[in-house]
Coordinates of C-alpha atoms and ligand atoms in Angstrom, one line a residue:
M1 CA 0.0 0.0 0.0
S2 CA 1.3 3.3 -0.9
S3 CA 0.1 6.3 1.0
Q4 CA 1.5 8.7 3.4
S5 CA 0.4 8.9 7.0
R6 CA -1.7 5.7 6.9
S7 CA -1.5 3.2 9.5
F8 CA -3.0 -0.2 9.0
S9 CA -4.4 -2.3 11.6
M10 CA -4.9 -5.9 11.7
L11 CA -8.0 -7.0 10.0
H12 CA -9.9 -10.1 10.1
L13 CA -12.0 -10.4 7.1
A14 CA -14.2 -13.4 7.0
L15 CA -16.0 -13.7 3.8
L16 CA -19.1 -15.6 2.9
F17 CA -19.1 -14.1 -0.6
L18 CA -17.1 -11.6 -2.3
I19 CA -17.8 -10.9 -5.9
C20 CA -15.7 -8.7 -8.0
L21 CA -15.9 -7.5 -11.5
D22 CA -13.7 -5.0 -13.1
I23 CA -15.3 -1.8 -14.3
V24 CA -14.7 -2.6 -17.9
A25 CA -17.2 -5.4 -17.4
A26 CA -18.5 -7.7 -20.1
Y27 CA -16.0 -10.4 -19.4
D28 CA -18.2 -13.4 -19.2
C29 CA -17.3 -16.8 -17.8
Y30 CA -19.0 -19.8 -19.3
P31 CA -21.1 -21.7 -18.5
R32 CA -22.8 -20.5 -15.3
K33 CA -21.4 -23.4 -13.4
V34 CA -18.0 -24.7 -12.3
A35 CA -16.1 -26.4 -15.1
Y36 CA -13.6 -28.2 -12.7
T37 CA -12.1 -28.0 -9.2
I38 CA -8.6 -27.6 -8.2
N39 CA -8.0 -29.0 -4.7
V40 CA -5.6 -27.3 -2.3
S41 CA -4.5 -28.5 1.1
N42 CA -1.4 -27.9 3.1
L43 CA -1.8 -31.1 5.1
P44 CA 0.7 -33.9 4.3
G45 CA -0.7 -36.9 2.5
A46 CA -3.9 -35.2 1.3
A47 CA -5.1 -36.2 -2.1
I48 CA -4.9 -32.8 -3.6
N49 CA -3.6 -31.0 -6.6
Y50 CA -1.5 -28.2 -4.9
T51 CA -0.2 -27.4 -1.5
T52 CA -0.6 -23.6 -1.9
V53 CA -3.4 -21.4 -3.2
Q54 CA -1.0 -19.5 -5.3
A55 CA 0.3 -22.6 -7.1
A56 CA -3.4 -23.5 -7.9
I57 CA -4.0 -20.0 -9.4
N58 CA -0.7 -20.1 -11.3
S59 CA -1.8 -23.3 -13.0
I60 CA -4.8 -21.5 -14.6
H61 CA -4.1 -20.0 -17.9
E62 CA -4.4 -16.3 -18.6
G63 CA -7.2 -16.3 -21.1
N64 CA -9.3 -18.6 -18.9
N65 CA -13.1 -18.1 -19.5
Q66 CA -14.7 -21.0 -17.6
W67 CA -15.4 -21.0 -14.0
I68 CA -12.7 -22.8 -12.0
R69 CA -13.2 -23.6 -8.4
V70 CA -10.1 -23.4 -6.2
L71 CA -11.2 -25.4 -3.2
V72 CA -9.1 -24.7 -0.1
Q73 CA -9.2 -27.3 2.6
P74 CA -9.3 -26.4 6.3
G75 CA -6.2 -25.0 7.8
V76 CA -4.2 -21.8 8.3
H77 CA -2.6 -21.1 4.9
M78 CA 0.4 -18.8 5.5
E79 CA 1.0 -17.3 2.1
Q80 CA 0.6 -14.2 0.0
V81 CA -2.0 -14.7 -2.7
V82 CA -2.2 -12.8 -5.9
V83 CA -5.3 -13.5 -8.1
D84 CA -4.5 -12.5 -11.6
K85 CA -6.6 -14.8 -13.7
P86 CA -10.3 -14.4 -14.7
C87 CA -13.2 -16.6 -13.6
I88 CA -12.0 -18.0 -10.3
L89 CA -14.3 -19.1 -7.4
L90 CA -12.1 -19.4 -4.4
E91 CA -13.9 -21.5 -1.9
G92 CA -13.0 -22.5 1.6
H93 CA -14.6 -25.0 3.9
S94 CA -16.0 -22.4 6.4
L95 CA -15.2 -19.0 7.7
S96 CA -13.7 -20.4 10.9
D97 CA -11.5 -23.1 9.5
T98 CA -10.1 -22.0 6.2
I99 CA -7.9 -19.0 6.8
I100 CA -5.3 -17.3 4.6
V101 CA -2.9 -15.1 6.4
F102 CA 0.5 -13.5 5.5
D103 CA 2.0 -11.1 8.0
S104 CA 2.4 -8.1 5.9
H105 CA -0.4 -5.9 7.0
Q106 CA 1.7 -3.9 9.5
Q107 CA 4.1 -2.8 6.8
L108 CA 3.2 0.1 4.7
N109 CA 5.5 -0.8 1.9
T110 CA 4.6 -4.3 1.2
S111 CA 1.7 -5.8 -0.6
Q112 CA -1.2 -7.4 1.2
T113 CA -2.0 -11.0 2.0
F114 CA -4.5 -11.2 -0.7
Y115 CA -4.6 -9.1 -3.9
V116 CA -7.2 -9.4 -6.6
K117 CA -5.6 -7.8 -9.7
K118 CA -7.5 -6.1 -12.5
A119 CA -6.9 -9.1 -14.8
A120 CA -8.9 -11.2 -12.4
K121 CA -12.2 -10.3 -13.9
N122 CA -15.1 -12.1 -12.2
F123 CA -13.7 -13.3 -8.9
I124 CA -15.6 -14.8 -6.1
A125 CA -14.5 -15.8 -2.6
K126 CA -16.8 -17.9 -0.5
S127 CA -16.6 -19.4 3.0
I128 CA -13.0 -18.3 3.6
S129 CA -11.3 -15.8 5.9
F130 CA -8.4 -13.5 5.1
K131 CA -6.4 -11.7 7.7
D132 CA -5.6 -8.4 6.0
T133 CA -6.9 -4.9 5.3
I134 CA -9.5 -4.9 2.6
W135 CA -8.0 -2.9 -0.2
D136 CA -11.2 -2.2 -2.2
L137 CA -9.0 -0.7 -4.9
S138 CA -11.0 -0.5 -8.1
G139 CA -13.8 -2.3 -10.0
H140 CA -17.2 -3.3 -8.9
H141 CA -17.6 -5.5 -5.9
Y142 CA -20.4 -7.2 -4.0
F143 CA -19.7 -8.3 -0.4
F144 CA -22.5 -10.4 1.0
E145 CA -22.8 -11.5 4.6
C146 CA -19.2 -10.7 5.3
H147 CA -17.7 -10.3 8.7
I148 CA -15.1 -7.5 8.6
E149 CA -13.0 -6.3 11.5
G150 CA -10.3 -3.8 12.0
Q151 CA -9.5 -0.4 13.5
V152 CA -8.0 2.2 11.2
D153 CA -9.0 2.6 7.5
F154 CA -9.7 -1.1 7.3
I155 CA -11.9 -0.7 4.2
C156 CA -10.0 1.5 1.8
G157 CA -9.6 2.2 -1.8
N158 CA -11.5 3.5 -4.8
G159 CA -13.8 0.6 -5.5
Q160 CA -17.5 0.9 -6.3
S161 CA -18.9 -1.6 -3.9
I162 CA -22.0 -2.7 -2.0
Y163 CA -21.5 -4.3 1.4
Q164 CA -24.8 -6.1 1.9
N165 CA -25.8 -7.5 5.3
C166 CA -22.2 -7.3 6.6
I167 CA -21.1 -7.2 10.2
I168 CA -18.4 -4.6 10.8
N169 CA -16.5 -5.1 14.0
V170 CA -14.6 -2.0 15.2
L171 CA -11.6 -3.0 17.3
G172 CA -10.8 0.4 18.9
N173 CA -10.7 4.2 18.2
G174 CA -10.3 4.8 14.5
Y175 CA -11.9 5.0 11.2
I176 CA -13.9 2.4 9.4
T177 CA -13.5 3.5 5.8
A178 CA -11.0 5.5 3.7
Q179 CA -12.6 6.0 0.3
K180 CA -10.5 7.4 -2.4
R181 CA -12.7 8.9 -5.1
E182 CA -10.8 11.7 -6.8
A183 CA -13.2 13.4 -9.1
E184 CA -16.7 14.5 -9.5
E185 CA -17.2 12.3 -12.7
E186 CA -16.2 9.2 -10.9
T187 CA -19.0 7.0 -9.6
T188 CA -17.1 5.0 -7.0
G189 CA -18.1 4.7 -3.4
F190 CA -18.6 2.3 -0.6
V191 CA -22.2 1.5 0.3
F192 CA -23.1 -0.4 3.4
N193 CA -26.6 -1.6 3.3
K194 CA -28.6 -3.3 6.0
G195 CA -25.5 -4.1 8.1
L196 CA -24.5 -4.0 11.7
V197 CA -21.6 -2.1 13.2
I198 CA -20.4 -3.4 16.5
G199 CA -17.3 -3.0 18.5
Q200 CA -15.5 -0.8 21.0
G201 CA -13.9 2.6 21.2
S202 CA -15.1 5.6 19.3
T203 CA -14.9 5.5 15.6
Y204 CA -15.4 7.7 12.6
L205 CA -17.5 6.2 9.8
G206 CA -14.7 7.2 7.5
R207 CA -12.1 9.8 6.5
A208 CA -11.6 11.2 3.0
W209 CA -8.7 9.7 1.2
G210 CA -9.7 11.4 -2.0
S211 CA -11.1 14.9 -2.8
H212 CA -14.5 13.4 -3.7
S213 CA -14.7 10.5 -1.2
C214 CA -18.0 8.9 -1.0
A215 CA -19.4 6.4 1.6
I216 CA -22.9 5.7 2.6
F217 CA -24.3 3.7 5.5
H218 CA -27.9 2.8 4.9
S219 CA -30.3 1.0 7.2
T220 CA -27.4 0.1 9.3
S221 CA -27.6 -0.6 13.0
F222 CA -24.9 0.9 15.2
N223 CA -23.9 -0.8 18.3
T224 CA -20.7 1.1 19.0
F225 CA -19.9 4.8 19.5
I226 CA -19.7 6.9 16.3
V227 CA -18.2 10.3 16.8
P228 CA -20.9 13.0 16.4
Q229 CA -19.3 14.7 13.4
G230 CA -19.3 11.3 11.7
W231 CA -16.5 11.9 9.2
S232 CA -13.1 13.3 9.1
A233 CA -11.7 15.4 6.2
W234 CA -8.2 14.1 6.9
F235 CA -5.7 16.1 4.9
I236 CA -7.9 16.4 1.8
G237 CA -10.4 19.2 2.3
Q238 CA -13.0 20.6 4.4
K239 CA -16.2 20.5 2.6
I240 CA -18.1 17.5 3.8
A241 CA -21.7 16.8 3.2
F242 CA -22.8 14.7 6.1
F243 CA -26.4 13.7 6.0
Q244 CA -28.0 11.8 8.7
S245 CA -31.6 10.5 8.7
Q246 CA -33.2 7.6 10.3
T247 CA -31.9 5.3 7.6
F248 CA -28.9 7.0 6.1
F249 CA -25.5 8.1 7.2
F250 CA -24.0 9.7 4.2
F251 CA -20.7 11.2 3.5
F252 CA -19.7 12.9 0.4
F253 CA -17.0 15.4 -0.4
Y254 CA -17.7 18.4 -2.6
L255 CA -21.2 17.7 -3.1
T256 CA -22.3 20.1 -5.8
P257 CA -24.4 21.8 -6.8
K258 CA -27.2 20.5 -4.7
N259 CA -27.9 18.1 -1.9
M260 CA -29.1 14.7 -2.8
T261 CA -32.6 13.7 -2.3
I262 CA -33.6 10.6 -0.4
Q263 CA -34.5 9.0 -3.8
E264 CA -31.0 9.8 -5.2
L265 CA -29.4 8.3 -2.1
Q266 CA -31.6 5.3 -2.4
S267 CA -30.2 4.6 -5.9
F268 CA -26.9 3.8 -4.3
T269 CA -28.4 0.9 -2.4
Q270 CA -29.8 -0.8 -5.5
L271 CA -27.7 -3.5 -7.1
S272 CA -27.7 -1.4 -10.3
Y273 CA -25.1 0.7 -8.6
I274 CA -22.6 -2.0 -9.1
D275 CA -24.3 -3.9 -11.9
S276 CA -25.9 -1.6 -14.4
E277 CA -27.6 -4.5 -16.1
S278 CA -29.2 -5.8 -12.9
P279 CA -31.2 -8.0 -12.5
R280 CA -29.7 -9.8 -15.6
G281 CA -26.2 -8.5 -15.3
W282 CA -22.9 -10.0 -14.1
L283 CA -24.2 -10.7 -10.5
S284 CA -26.8 -13.1 -11.9
R285 CA -24.2 -15.0 -13.9
Q286 CA -22.1 -16.2 -11.0
P287 CA -21.8 -20.0 -10.4
I288 CA -23.4 -19.7 -6.9
D289 CA -26.9 -19.1 -5.7
Ligands
LIG1 C1 -10.0 -32.5 -1.9 O1 -9.1 -33.0 -1.0 C2 -9.6 -33.5 0.2 C3 -8.5 -33.8 1.2 O2 -7.6 -34.8 0.6 C4 -10.5 -34.6 -0.1 O3 -11.1 -35.1 1.1 C5 -11.6 -34.1 -1.0 O4 -12.5 -35.2 -1.4 C6 -11.0 -33.5 -2.3 N1 -12.1 -32.9 -3.0 C7 -12.1 -32.9 -4.4 C8 -13.3 -32.2 -5.0 O5 -11.2 -33.4 -5.0
LIG2 C1 -6.4 -33.0 -9.3 O1 -6.1 -34.2 -8.7 C2 -7.0 -35.3 -9.1 C3 -6.5 -36.5 -8.3 O2 -5.2 -36.7 -8.5 C4 -6.9 -35.5 -10.6 O3 -7.8 -36.5 -11.0 C5 -7.3 -34.1 -11.3 O4 -7.2 -34.3 -12.7 C6 -6.4 -33.0 -10.8 N1 -7.0 -31.8 -11.3 C7 -6.2 -30.8 -11.8 C8 -7.0 -29.6 -12.3 O5 -5.0 -30.8 -11.8
LIG3 C1 9.5 -3.1 3.6 O1 9.9 -2.6 4.8 C2 10.6 -3.7 5.6 C3 10.8 -3.2 7.0 O2 11.0 -1.8 7.0 C4 11.9 -4.0 4.8 O3 12.5 -5.0 5.5 C5 11.5 -4.6 3.4 O4 12.7 -4.8 2.7 C6 10.7 -3.5 2.7 N1 10.1 -4.1 1.5 C7 10.1 -3.5 0.3 C8 9.6 -4.3 -0.9 O5 10.5 -2.4 0.1
LIG4 C1 -27.6 20.9 2.0 O1 -28.2 20.6 3.2 C2 -27.7 21.2 4.3 C3 -28.3 20.6 5.6 O2 -29.7 20.5 5.4 C4 -27.9 22.7 4.2 O3 -27.3 23.3 5.3 C5 -27.2 23.2 2.9 O4 -27.4 24.5 2.8 C6 -27.7 22.4 1.7 N1 -27.0 22.8 0.6 C7 -27.5 23.1 -0.6 C8 -26.5 23.4 -1.7 O5 -28.7 23.0 -0.8

């Protein structure tokens, strides 16, 4: 990760589903089911194909366009994983027993445990935990029923993402998000819908990492202390639109020329925000139900 004055805290990201699609969309994987499975276990003697997740991913060819399941058996997998091939379903056994961890999250100059590259169009992770910061860098993402915990900027980047029904666990005083939208024309943002924020300490919902940062918490229950101002301008700017209603907490820099209506805000929480062809777009073409 490359930014000044950022400190990363330990994050435990447990995913049920994470679905990514790059913004240049229209990369389809055929058919809408898994073509074959590659089995990964780091236990000796297991009847498997590879002992590391990375070796399994490396075995997939670059122009892959069929769904391939990388099935990761229970265990703590100490490795750094770079996903750089399209159409991969990374599936663990369960959130509690398939864990990928690589101790790099405390170093600002190193890459993260788990990195989904742009070339990895259509990526899904299911029933697996990563210990790292979520770098929601770019592209369109759908996080469903995820459990995410951390302290400082633990959901960061310039992705366009919906976090649906996720539990966010705040581990101490800090900031949940650091969204990095840089221009008015960009459509990126982090949208938390129907989730639950729990934890301890007092937290900001986010701080602006970009001049037009955007983050929205909608129909979210808060069971931890949120600082009254909600958001921090950090070193970017001052002009924060912070909107609070019964169902919205909304944070948007340089909101011009007018405030959003509830209807406009509502459009962020529709799946069409990340999948313009919804309900028949890329989200409906994943090999999971
Ligand atoms: C994967 O490997 C495990 C452990 O050896 C084995 O129990 C399981 O049947 C294998 N699954 C597939 C789909 O090959
Ligand atoms: C994985 O290993 C099994 C059992 O040895 C084998 O039948 C299968 O072809 C292998 N699959 C891949 C993708 O290498
Ligand atoms: C990152 O920082 C660590 C500790 O400061 C150092 O040992 C390591 O070589 C650095 N890595 C890179 C890729 O610069
Ligand atoms: C936006 O709403 C805020 C709070 O209701 C208000 O103070 C501000 O003047 C409004 N801005 C515009 C441009 O309407």
